[in-house]
C-alpha positions as a LaTeX table, in Angstrom:
\begin{tabular}{lrrr}
\hline
Residue & $x$ (\AA) & $y$ (\AA) & $z$ (\AA) \\
\hline
Met1 & 68.52 & 91.91 & 68.17 \\
Glu2 & 64.97 & 90.83 & 67.74 \\
Glu3 & 65.85 & 87.89 & 70.07 \\
Val4 & 67.19 & 90.45 & 72.62 \\
Val5 & 63.93 & 92.42 & 72.91 \\
Glu6 & 61.44 & 89.52 & 72.88 \\
Arg7 & 58.99 & 89.57 & 75.57 \\
Glu8 & 60.08 & 86.52 & 77.30 \\
Asn9 & 63.78 & 87.34 & 77.19 \\
Leu10 & 63.23 & 90.77 & 78.58 \\
Lys11 & 61.06 & 89.25 & 81.65 \\
Arg12 & 63.80 & 86.92 & 82.35 \\
Ala13 & 66.31 & 89.74 & 82.42 \\
Leu14 & 64.41 & 91.86 & 84.53 \\
Arg15 & 63.78 & 89.12 & 87.08 \\
Arg16 & 67.63 & 88.71 & 87.02 \\
Val17 & 68.46 & 92.22 & 87.44 \\
Arg18 & 66.06 & 92.58 & 90.22 \\
Ser19 & 67.15 & 89.60 & 92.33 \\
Asn20 & 70.94 & 90.56 & 91.82 \\
Arg21 & 69.97 & 94.17 & 93.36 \\
Gly22 & 72.95 & 96.35 & 93.37 \\
Gly23 & 73.45 & 100.02 & 93.68 \\
Pro24 & 72.59 & 102.54 & 91.10 \\
Gly25 & 74.59 & 103.81 & 88.24 \\
Val26 & 75.46 & 107.43 & 87.38 \\
Asp27 & 71.64 & 108.30 & 86.73 \\
Gly28 & 70.80 & 107.60 & 90.57 \\
Met29 & 67.93 & 105.04 & 89.51 \\
Thr30 & 67.58 & 102.06 & 91.75 \\
Val31 & 66.51 & 98.67 & 91.00 \\
Asp32 & 63.28 & 99.18 & 92.44 \\
Glu33 & 62.55 & 102.19 & 90.13 \\
Leu34 & 63.52 & 100.20 & 87.02 \\
Pro35 & 59.94 & 98.64 & 86.31 \\
Gly36 & 58.32 & 101.81 & 86.39 \\
His37 & 60.74 & 103.47 & 84.19 \\
Leu38 & 60.31 & 100.58 & 81.66 \\
Arg39 & 56.55 & 100.83 & 81.65 \\
Glu40 & 57.00 & 104.65 & 80.61 \\
His41 & 59.95 & 104.55 & 78.41 \\
Trp42 & 60.40 & 101.03 & 76.94 \\
Pro43 & 58.73 & 101.56 & 73.54 \\
Ala44 & 61.18 & 104.23 & 72.75 \\
Ile45 & 64.18 & 102.46 & 74.11 \\
Arg46 & 63.16 & 99.36 & 72.20 \\
Gly47 & 62.65 & 101.41 & 68.84 \\
Glu48 & 66.36 & 102.89 & 69.57 \\
Leu49 & 67.61 & 99.29 & 69.96 \\
Leu50 & 66.25 & 97.98 & 66.96 \\
Lys51 & 67.47 & 100.90 & 64.90 \\
Gly52 & 70.88 & 100.52 & 66.22 \\
Ser53 & 71.06 & 104.06 & 67.70 \\
Tyr54 & 70.91 & 103.33 & 71.53 \\
Lys55 & 73.70 & 105.22 & 73.54 \\
Pro56 & 74.52 & 103.67 & 76.96 \\
Gln57 & 75.50 & 105.79 & 79.72 \\
Pro58 & 79.05 & 105.81 & 81.50 \\
Val59 & 79.67 & 103.22 & 84.21 \\
Lys60 & 80.10 & 104.52 & 87.59 \\
Arg61 & 83.58 & 104.02 & 89.14 \\
Val62 & 83.47 & 102.00 & 92.49 \\
Glu63 & 86.44 & 100.69 & 94.31 \\
Ile64 & 86.33 & 97.65 & 96.60 \\
Pro65 & 89.34 & 96.19 & 98.63 \\
Lys66 & 90.85 & 93.02 & 97.25 \\
Ala67 & 91.26 & 90.27 & 99.68 \\
Asn68 & 95.00 & 90.31 & 99.19 \\
Gly69 & 95.51 & 94.04 & 99.35 \\
Gly70 & 94.97 & 96.72 & 96.82 \\
Val71 & 91.53 & 97.73 & 95.35 \\
Arg72 & 89.46 & 96.38 & 92.49 \\
Lys73 & 88.06 & 98.87 & 90.41 \\
Leu74 & 84.36 & 98.16 & 89.18 \\
Gly75 & 82.41 & 99.96 & 86.53 \\
Ile76 & 78.76 & 100.00 & 87.70 \\
Pro77 & 76.36 & 100.43 & 84.59 \\
Thr78 & 73.12 & 102.25 & 85.11 \\
Val79 & 70.27 & 99.48 & 86.14 \\
Leu80 & 68.57 & 100.22 & 82.76 \\
Asp81 & 71.90 & 99.14 & 81.07 \\
Arg82 & 72.36 & 96.20 & 83.38 \\
Phe83 & 68.83 & 95.47 & 82.20 \\
Ile84 & 69.81 & 95.54 & 78.48 \\
Gln85 & 73.12 & 93.93 & 78.81 \\
Gln86 & 71.45 & 90.86 & 80.72 \\
Ala87 & 69.03 & 90.47 & 77.97 \\
Val88 & 71.88 & 90.70 & 75.49 \\
Met89 & 74.10 & 88.19 & 77.45 \\
Gln90 & 71.15 & 85.53 & 77.73 \\
Val91 & 70.69 & 85.26 & 74.07 \\
Leu92 & 74.43 & 85.19 & 73.24 \\
Gln93 & 75.23 & 82.82 & 76.22 \\
Glu94 & 72.73 & 80.18 & 74.90 \\
Gln95 & 74.30 & 80.37 & 71.33 \\
Trp96 & 78.06 & 80.65 & 72.55 \\
Asp97 & 78.25 & 78.50 & 75.64 \\
Pro98 & 77.77 & 75.19 & 74.20 \\
Thr99 & 80.81 & 76.01 & 71.94 \\
Phe100 & 83.07 & 76.73 & 74.57 \\
Ser101 & 85.89 & 74.44 & 76.01 \\
Glu102 & 85.14 & 71.80 & 78.65 \\
His103 & 88.19 & 73.13 & 80.59 \\
Ser104 & 86.56 & 76.32 & 81.26 \\
Phe105 & 84.46 & 76.61 & 84.25 \\
Gly106 & 84.01 & 80.44 & 85.23 \\
Phe107 & 80.86 & 82.42 & 84.65 \\
Arg108 & 79.14 & 79.34 & 82.84 \\
Pro109 & 75.73 & 77.77 & 83.67 \\
Gly110 & 76.13 & 74.61 & 85.14 \\
Arg111 & 79.65 & 75.08 & 85.90 \\
Ser112 & 81.37 & 75.97 & 89.20 \\
Ala113 & 84.64 & 76.73 & 91.14 \\
His114 & 84.45 & 73.27 & 92.86 \\
Gln115 & 84.09 & 71.53 & 89.67 \\
Ala116 & 87.30 & 73.43 & 88.27 \\
Val117 & 89.30 & 72.56 & 91.68 \\
Ala118 & 88.08 & 68.98 & 91.31 \\
Arg119 & 89.32 & 68.80 & 87.68 \\
Ala120 & 92.80 & 70.25 & 88.49 \\
Gln121 & 93.05 & 67.72 & 91.45 \\
Gln122 & 92.36 & 65.00 & 88.95 \\
His123 & 95.16 & 66.14 & 86.74 \\
Val124 & 97.52 & 66.22 & 89.70 \\
Ala125 & 96.37 & 62.60 & 90.44 \\
Glu126 & 97.12 & 61.45 & 86.92 \\
Gly127 & 100.66 & 62.45 & 87.17 \\
Cys128 & 100.96 & 66.09 & 86.33 \\
Lys129 & 102.83 & 67.22 & 89.44 \\
Trp130 & 103.95 & 70.57 & 88.33 \\
Val131 & 101.89 & 73.52 & 87.33 \\
Val132 & 102.12 & 76.34 & 85.12 \\
Asp133 & 100.27 & 79.22 & 87.10 \\
Ile134 & 99.30 & 81.95 & 84.82 \\
Asp135 & 98.02 & 85.22 & 86.13 \\
Leu136 & 96.92 & 87.84 & 83.49 \\
Glu137 & 97.87 & 91.25 & 84.49 \\
Lys138 & 94.76 & 93.38 & 85.08 \\
Phe139 & 92.90 & 91.46 & 82.56 \\
Phe140 & 89.48 & 93.17 & 82.73 \\
Asp141 & 91.13 & 96.44 & 82.48 \\
Arg142 & 93.40 & 95.57 & 79.53 \\
Val143 & 91.26 & 93.82 & 77.18 \\
Asn144 & 91.79 & 95.26 & 73.72 \\
His145 & 88.48 & 96.26 & 72.17 \\
Asp146 & 89.50 & 95.64 & 68.54 \\
Val147 & 90.75 & 92.06 & 69.42 \\
Leu148 & 87.64 & 91.39 & 71.28 \\
Met149 & 85.20 & 92.77 & 68.66 \\
Ser150 & 86.94 & 91.00 & 65.97 \\
Arg151 & 86.22 & 87.73 & 67.94 \\
Val152 & 82.36 & 88.77 & 68.53 \\
Ala153 & 82.02 & 89.68 & 64.86 \\
Arg154 & 82.88 & 86.02 & 63.97 \\
Arg155 & 79.66 & 84.99 & 65.90 \\
Val156 & 77.41 & 87.80 & 65.51 \\
Gly157 & 76.26 & 88.89 & 61.98 \\
Asp158 & 73.55 & 91.65 & 63.43 \\
Lys159 & 75.52 & 94.75 & 62.99 \\
Arg160 & 73.00 & 96.68 & 65.53 \\
Leu161 & 74.12 & 94.16 & 68.07 \\
Leu162 & 77.92 & 94.68 & 67.15 \\
Arg163 & 77.36 & 98.50 & 67.42 \\
Leu164 & 75.72 & 97.98 & 70.76 \\
Ile165 & 78.27 & 95.69 & 72.52 \\
Arg166 & 81.15 & 98.26 & 71.04 \\
Ala167 & 79.14 & 101.32 & 72.67 \\
Tyr168 & 79.14 & 99.33 & 75.77 \\
Leu169 & 82.76 & 99.03 & 75.52 \\
Asn170 & 83.43 & 102.44 & 74.82 \\
Ala171 & 80.76 & 104.03 & 77.25 \\
Gly172 & 83.44 & 105.61 & 79.37 \\
Val173 & 83.84 & 105.87 & 83.31 \\
Met174 & 82.50 & 108.54 & 85.47 \\
Glu175 & 84.66 & 109.33 & 88.43 \\
Asn176 & 84.46 & 112.42 & 90.64 \\
Gly177 & 81.88 & 113.97 & 88.18 \\
Leu178 & 84.08 & 113.59 & 85.03 \\
Val179 & 83.73 & 111.11 & 82.48 \\
Ser180 & 86.83 & 109.39 & 81.09 \\
Pro181 & 86.91 & 107.69 & 77.70 \\
Ala182 & 87.41 & 103.86 & 77.72 \\
Asn183 & 90.04 & 102.89 & 75.10 \\
Glu184 & 90.57 & 99.31 & 76.49 \\
Gly185 & 89.06 & 96.91 & 79.06 \\
Thr186 & 85.60 & 95.52 & 79.89 \\
Pro187 & 84.06 & 97.14 & 83.06 \\
Gln188 & 83.69 & 94.57 & 85.76 \\
Gly189 & 80.14 & 95.12 & 87.14 \\
Gly190 & 78.12 & 94.44 & 84.08 \\
Pro191 & 76.28 & 91.14 & 83.03 \\
Leu192 & 77.91 & 91.23 & 79.48 \\
Ser193 & 81.58 & 91.35 & 80.66 \\
Pro194 & 82.04 & 87.62 & 81.93 \\
Leu195 & 80.54 & 86.38 & 78.64 \\
Leu196 & 82.88 & 88.32 & 76.58 \\
Ser197 & 85.83 & 87.48 & 78.69 \\
Asn198 & 85.16 & 83.84 & 78.18 \\
Leu199 & 84.99 & 84.38 & 74.47 \\
Leu200 & 88.34 & 86.08 & 74.30 \\
Leu201 & 89.93 & 83.53 & 76.65 \\
Asp202 & 88.41 & 80.56 & 74.50 \\
Glu203 & 91.05 & 81.27 & 72.07 \\
Leu204 & 93.59 & 80.44 & 74.67 \\
Asp205 & 91.68 & 77.37 & 75.64 \\
Arg206 & 91.86 & 76.03 & 71.92 \\
Glu207 & 95.42 & 76.78 & 71.63 \\
Leu208 & 96.06 & 74.81 & 74.79 \\
Glu209 & 93.80 & 71.98 & 73.58 \\
Arg210 & 95.59 & 71.90 & 70.23 \\
Arg211 & 98.98 & 71.38 & 72.02 \\
Gly212 & 97.53 & 68.39 & 74.27 \\
His213 & 97.93 & 70.09 & 77.45 \\
Cys214 & 96.00 & 69.47 & 80.70 \\
Phe215 & 94.72 & 72.63 & 81.97 \\
Val216 & 91.86 & 74.24 & 83.94 \\
Arg217 & 90.58 & 77.67 & 83.45 \\
Tyr218 & 88.17 & 79.83 & 85.70 \\
Ala219 & 87.70 & 83.21 & 84.42 \\
Asp220 & 91.17 & 84.60 & 83.90 \\
Asp221 & 92.72 & 82.04 & 86.18 \\
Cys222 & 94.43 & 79.57 & 84.23 \\
Asn223 & 96.40 & 76.57 & 85.49 \\
Ile224 & 98.32 & 74.01 & 83.10 \\
Tyr225 & 99.59 & 70.71 & 84.53 \\
Val226 & 102.62 & 69.20 & 83.22 \\
Ala227 & 104.95 & 66.33 & 83.98 \\
Ser228 & 108.16 & 68.16 & 84.78 \\
Glu229 & 109.64 & 71.54 & 85.86 \\
Lys230 & 111.43 & 71.83 & 82.45 \\
Ala231 & 108.34 & 71.33 & 80.52 \\
Gly232 & 106.59 & 73.91 & 82.70 \\
His233 & 109.13 & 76.56 & 81.89 \\
Arg234 & 108.94 & 75.86 & 78.25 \\
Val235 & 105.04 & 75.92 & 78.49 \\
Met236 & 105.17 & 79.07 & 80.40 \\
Ala237 & 107.42 & 80.91 & 77.75 \\
Ser238 & 105.53 & 79.84 & 74.70 \\
Ile239 & 101.98 & 80.69 & 76.31 \\
Thr240 & 103.15 & 84.04 & 77.27 \\
Arg241 & 104.18 & 84.83 & 73.76 \\
Phe242 & 100.98 & 83.51 & 72.51 \\
Leu243 & 98.93 & 85.60 & 74.81 \\
Gly244 & 100.84 & 88.81 & 73.82 \\
Lys245 & 100.85 & 88.29 & 70.21 \\
Lys246 & 97.31 & 86.94 & 69.38 \\
Leu247 & 95.40 & 88.37 & 72.41 \\
Arg248 & 97.42 & 91.48 & 73.49 \\
Leu249 & 97.28 & 90.37 & 76.96 \\
Lys250 & 100.08 & 90.54 & 79.40 \\
Val251 & 101.25 & 87.72 & 81.90 \\
Asn252 & 101.91 & 89.22 & 85.38 \\
Glu253 & 105.33 & 87.76 & 86.01 \\
Ser254 & 105.39 & 88.49 & 89.68 \\
Lys255 & 102.15 & 86.52 & 90.38 \\
Ser256 & 102.72 & 83.79 & 87.78 \\
Ala257 & 105.00 & 80.75 & 88.36 \\
Val258 & 106.15 & 77.18 & 87.53 \\
Ala259 & 105.96 & 75.28 & 90.81 \\
Arg260 & 105.08 & 71.92 & 92.45 \\
Ala261 & 101.16 & 71.79 & 92.27 \\
Gly262 & 100.82 & 71.33 & 95.98 \\
Thr263 & 102.71 & 74.68 & 96.52 \\
Arg264 & 100.25 & 76.95 & 94.68 \\
Gln265 & 96.89 & 77.91 & 95.56 \\
Phe266 & 93.66 & 77.76 & 93.00 \\
Leu267 & 90.43 & 79.33 & 93.89 \\
Gly268 & 91.31 & 79.43 & 97.47 \\
Phe269 & 92.47 & 75.80 & 97.64 \\
Cys270 & 95.84 & 73.91 & 97.67 \\
Phe271 & 95.86 & 70.16 & 96.99 \\
Thr272 & 97.77 & 67.04 & 96.32 \\
Ala273 & 96.55 & 64.13 & 94.37 \\
Arg274 & 94.93 & 62.69 & 97.63 \\
Arg275 & 93.40 & 65.59 & 99.32 \\
Arg276 & 92.14 & 69.29 & 98.97 \\
Arg277 & 92.89 & 71.91 & 101.69 \\
Val278 & 91.95 & 75.48 & 102.24 \\
Ser279 & 95.00 & 77.43 & 101.07 \\
Pro280 & 96.83 & 79.29 & 103.77 \\
Lys281 & 95.99 & 82.73 & 102.21 \\
Ala282 & 92.25 & 81.84 & 102.38 \\
Lys283 & 92.59 & 80.70 & 106.13 \\
Gly284 & 94.57 & 83.85 & 106.81 \\
Arg285 & 91.62 & 85.98 & 105.44 \\
Phe286 & 89.10 & 83.92 & 107.20 \\
Lys287 & 90.83 & 84.42 & 110.45 \\
Lys288 & 91.06 & 88.16 & 109.86 \\
Arg289 & 87.58 & 88.50 & 109.20 \\
Val290 & 86.38 & 86.56 & 112.28 \\
Arg291 & 88.75 & 88.44 & 114.50 \\
Glu292 & 86.89 & 91.73 & 113.20 \\
Leu293 & 83.50 & 90.11 & 113.94 \\
Thr294 & 84.45 & 89.08 & 117.44 \\
Arg295 & 86.35 & 91.99 & 118.66 \\
Arg296 & 86.37 & 92.39 & 122.55 \\
Thr297 & 86.00 & 96.15 & 122.37 \\
Lys298 & 82.78 & 95.92 & 120.65 \\
Ser299 & 79.79 & 96.88 & 123.00 \\
Met300 & 77.68 & 94.44 & 121.32 \\
Arg301 & 75.46 & 91.59 & 122.98 \\
Ile302 & 76.70 & 88.18 & 122.49 \\
Glu303 & 73.41 & 87.16 & 120.54 \\
Val304 & 73.99 & 89.76 & 117.95 \\
Met305 & 77.61 & 89.22 & 117.55 \\
Val306 & 77.01 & 85.61 & 116.85 \\
Glu307 & 74.09 & 86.23 & 114.57 \\
Arg308 & 76.58 & 88.39 & 112.37 \\
Leu309 & 79.31 & 85.86 & 112.76 \\
Ala310 & 76.98 & 83.17 & 111.59 \\
Arg311 & 76.22 & 84.86 & 108.47 \\
Tyr312 & 79.86 & 84.96 & 107.36 \\
Leu313 & 80.40 & 81.36 & 108.55 \\
Lys314 & 77.68 & 79.85 & 106.57 \\
Gly315 & 78.78 & 81.52 & 103.34 \\
Trp316 & 82.45 & 80.61 & 103.97 \\
Arg317 & 81.47 & 77.00 & 104.84 \\
Ala318 & 79.47 & 76.57 & 101.52 \\
Tyr319 & 82.45 & 77.36 & 99.66 \\
Phe320 & 85.25 & 75.91 & 101.52 \\
Gly321 & 83.42 & 72.93 & 103.04 \\
Phe322 & 84.72 & 71.52 & 99.82 \\
Ala323 & 87.99 & 70.87 & 101.43 \\
Glu324 & 88.76 & 67.47 & 102.61 \\
Thr325 & 90.16 & 68.17 & 106.09 \\
Pro326 & 87.61 & 67.88 & 108.92 \\
Thr327 & 90.43 & 68.06 & 111.49 \\
Glu328 & 91.40 & 71.59 & 110.24 \\
Phe329 & 87.55 & 72.70 & 110.51 \\
His330 & 87.49 & 71.14 & 113.96 \\
His331 & 90.52 & 73.32 & 114.98 \\
Leu332 & 88.88 & 76.35 & 113.54 \\
Asp333 & 85.77 & 75.84 & 115.28 \\
Ala334 & 87.35 & 75.69 & 118.44 \\
Trp335 & 89.42 & 78.69 & 118.00 \\
Ile336 & 86.01 & 80.47 & 117.13 \\
Arg337 & 84.44 & 79.41 & 120.25 \\
Arg338 & 87.60 & 80.40 & 122.25 \\
Arg339 & 87.19 & 84.05 & 120.81 \\
Leu340 & 83.56 & 84.09 & 121.82 \\
Arg341 & 84.30 & 82.98 & 125.42 \\
Cys342 & 86.79 & 85.38 & 125.49 \\
Val343 & 84.25 & 88.31 & 124.44 \\
Ile344 & 81.89 & 86.74 & 126.83 \\
Trp345 & 84.49 & 87.00 & 129.73 \\
Lys346 & 85.47 & 90.63 & 128.80 \\
Gln347 & 81.84 & 91.62 & 128.96 \\
Trp348 & 81.09 & 90.27 & 132.49 \\
Lys349 & 84.01 & 92.67 & 133.50 \\
Arg350 & 83.68 & 92.30 & 137.35 \\
Ser351 & 84.40 & 89.39 & 139.80 \\
Lys352 & 80.85 & 89.31 & 141.40 \\
Thr353 & 79.25 & 89.48 & 138.01 \\
Arg354 & 81.57 & 86.52 & 136.68 \\
His355 & 80.83 & 84.55 & 139.93 \\
Arg356 & 77.04 & 84.98 & 139.67 \\
Asn357 & 77.11 & 84.15 & 135.96 \\
Leu358 & 79.18 & 81.14 & 136.08 \\
Arg359 & 77.04 & 79.68 & 139.05 \\
Arg360 & 73.96 & 80.52 & 136.93 \\
Leu361 & 75.36 & 78.25 & 134.16 \\
Gly362 & 75.58 & 75.43 & 136.59 \\
Leu363 & 79.41 & 75.65 & 137.58 \\
Gly364 & 80.13 & 74.28 & 141.14 \\
His365 & 80.90 & 77.06 & 143.74 \\
Pro366 & 84.51 & 76.20 & 144.34 \\
Leu367 & 85.56 & 76.41 & 140.79 \\
Ala368 & 83.27 & 79.34 & 140.08 \\
His369 & 85.00 & 81.20 & 142.88 \\
Met370 & 88.54 & 80.25 & 141.54 \\
Thr371 & 87.69 & 81.34 & 138.18 \\
Ala372 & 86.00 & 84.62 & 138.90 \\
Gly373 & 88.92 & 85.57 & 141.03 \\
Ser374 & 91.65 & 84.89 & 138.55 \\
Asn375 & 93.55 & 87.75 & 137.64 \\
Arg376 & 94.80 & 86.32 & 134.01 \\
Gly377 & 93.71 & 88.15 & 131.08 \\
Pro378 & 90.53 & 87.58 & 129.08 \\
Trp379 & 92.50 & 85.46 & 126.14 \\
Ala380 & 94.21 & 83.26 & 128.89 \\
Met381 & 90.83 & 82.72 & 130.68 \\
Ser382 & 88.91 & 81.88 & 127.56 \\
Arg383 & 90.88 & 78.21 & 128.01 \\
Ser384 & 90.31 & 77.92 & 131.63 \\
Lys385 & 88.58 & 74.83 & 132.92 \\
Gly386 & 85.82 & 76.76 & 134.53 \\
Leu387 & 84.79 & 78.78 & 131.66 \\
Gln388 & 85.00 & 75.72 & 129.20 \\
Ile389 & 82.66 & 73.81 & 131.64 \\
Ala390 & 80.36 & 76.66 & 132.17 \\
Ile391 & 79.96 & 77.84 & 128.59 \\
Arg392 & 79.91 & 74.56 & 126.70 \\
Asn393 & 79.90 & 73.95 & 122.79 \\
Ala394 & 76.09 & 73.39 & 123.11 \\
His395 & 75.67 & 76.81 & 124.54 \\
Phe396 & 76.91 & 78.34 & 121.20 \\
Asp397 & 74.86 & 75.74 & 119.16 \\
Leu398 & 71.79 & 77.25 & 121.00 \\
Leu399 & 72.70 & 80.67 & 120.06 \\
Gly400 & 72.96 & 79.62 & 116.44 \\
Leu401 & 76.66 & 79.42 & 115.96 \\
Pro402 & 77.29 & 77.02 & 112.93 \\
Arg403 & 79.89 & 74.56 & 112.91 \\
Leu404 & 82.37 & 74.37 & 110.13 \\
Glu405 & 83.29 & 70.66 & 110.90 \\
Pro406 & 81.08 & 68.40 & 108.94 \\
Val407 & 78.41 & 66.58 & 111.16 \\
Arg408 & 79.24 & 62.98 & 111.33 \\
Gly409 & 76.59 & 60.64 & 109.41 \\
Ala410 & 75.51 & 63.64 & 107.22 \\
\hline
\end{tabular}
C-alpha cells in the first residue's frame, strides 16, 4: 500500500484519470473537480488507505448498446475511486504483467488487438485449420469473488491491499437511487477490472500451455487452433469442464463453436492463412453507422456532415486498416461517396438549383440540363454520369473526407 500512495505513482494515476475523462459516479463529482478535492481531503484518504479502513462508494449503473444487439452493463466508479483504482492497478500491473502468458494480448502494455489477430493468423498458416472459439457467458458479471481473491492472495501479501480490492468487488451497484449488493462480477468501467480479469484467466492460459495448444486470448475472447474437427470438439469439451470446475465460469454454448478458422471472426476480422479481411458483422455495423451519419433527411450542411463522418472513418480506418483487402476498401469508399452525392442531390431540391450548381461545378450545358431535368430518385441519380463528373472524388478530398483505401506508395 505504501507503493500505491507513493507521490510519483499518484501523479501518474491522476494524469491517466484526467486524460481518460469519463462521467461522474454516484457522488456527481467530475474529473475536473478531482484535483481540488484531493488537495483538501487527500491526507485523510491516504490515512484510511494505509490503515486499511477506506470504504469505496457504490458504482453507478450505466447501460450502453452492444454492436450486435442488447446492452452492456457498465459500473462507473466515482472519479476518486477511479483514481485510487488506477494507482493500485499501476503497482500491481508492473509486478504481474511480466508473469502473464505470451498468448494473452488484451489490456496489457505494449500489446494490441492487431498483434492478437496476427498471431491467430500465424497459427492458421502453420496448419491449424480449425478453431475452438470460446465465448464466456457474461464474464465480467459472473466472476466468482472467492475464486478471484484466492488468486490475488497468492501474489499480494499486504492485507490492507487485499481488503481494498475485496471492498471494490463488494461495493455494490446504484441503480434508480437504490444500492444493490454485488455478490459476483467485476464492474466494467473501473481501471482495476481488466487487470483482475487477466489474472483470473491466466490460469486458463497456463492450462492451455501445459496441454501444448496453439491459442490466442484477448480479454475474455479465447481462440484455440487445432488440426482437425475431432480434436476441436475434444478440446471444447475438456476446456468447458476446466472453466466450470476450476474457475466457476460458464461457456456460452450458443456463441461458442468448433469451426473452420476462415468461417469465424476474431476481434472484428476473419482470415485465412494468406489474408485478413474485415468480418461481415463488422462491415455490417460499419455500413449501418455510415447510413446514420449520411441520412438524406438530415437538414445539415454537407461540410458539417462530412466533418462528423470523417471522425468516425478515421477511427474505423485506424483499426480495420489492418485488413489486407484494398479492393474492399476501394468499394466502401465508392459507396460512401455515392451516399454523399445522394445527399447533395436531395439538398439541391429544385431543377433550377440543380442546373445552376452543376454548371457552377463545371458541367457542360447539355449534360447539366439533362441531369437536372431527370425524374429519377436521388439514389439512382447519385450514379448518374453528370453528377459523378460534376462532383468528383477530389471534391470530397477537399471537404476533408478521408479515404479507407491505402494510398499507393505510402
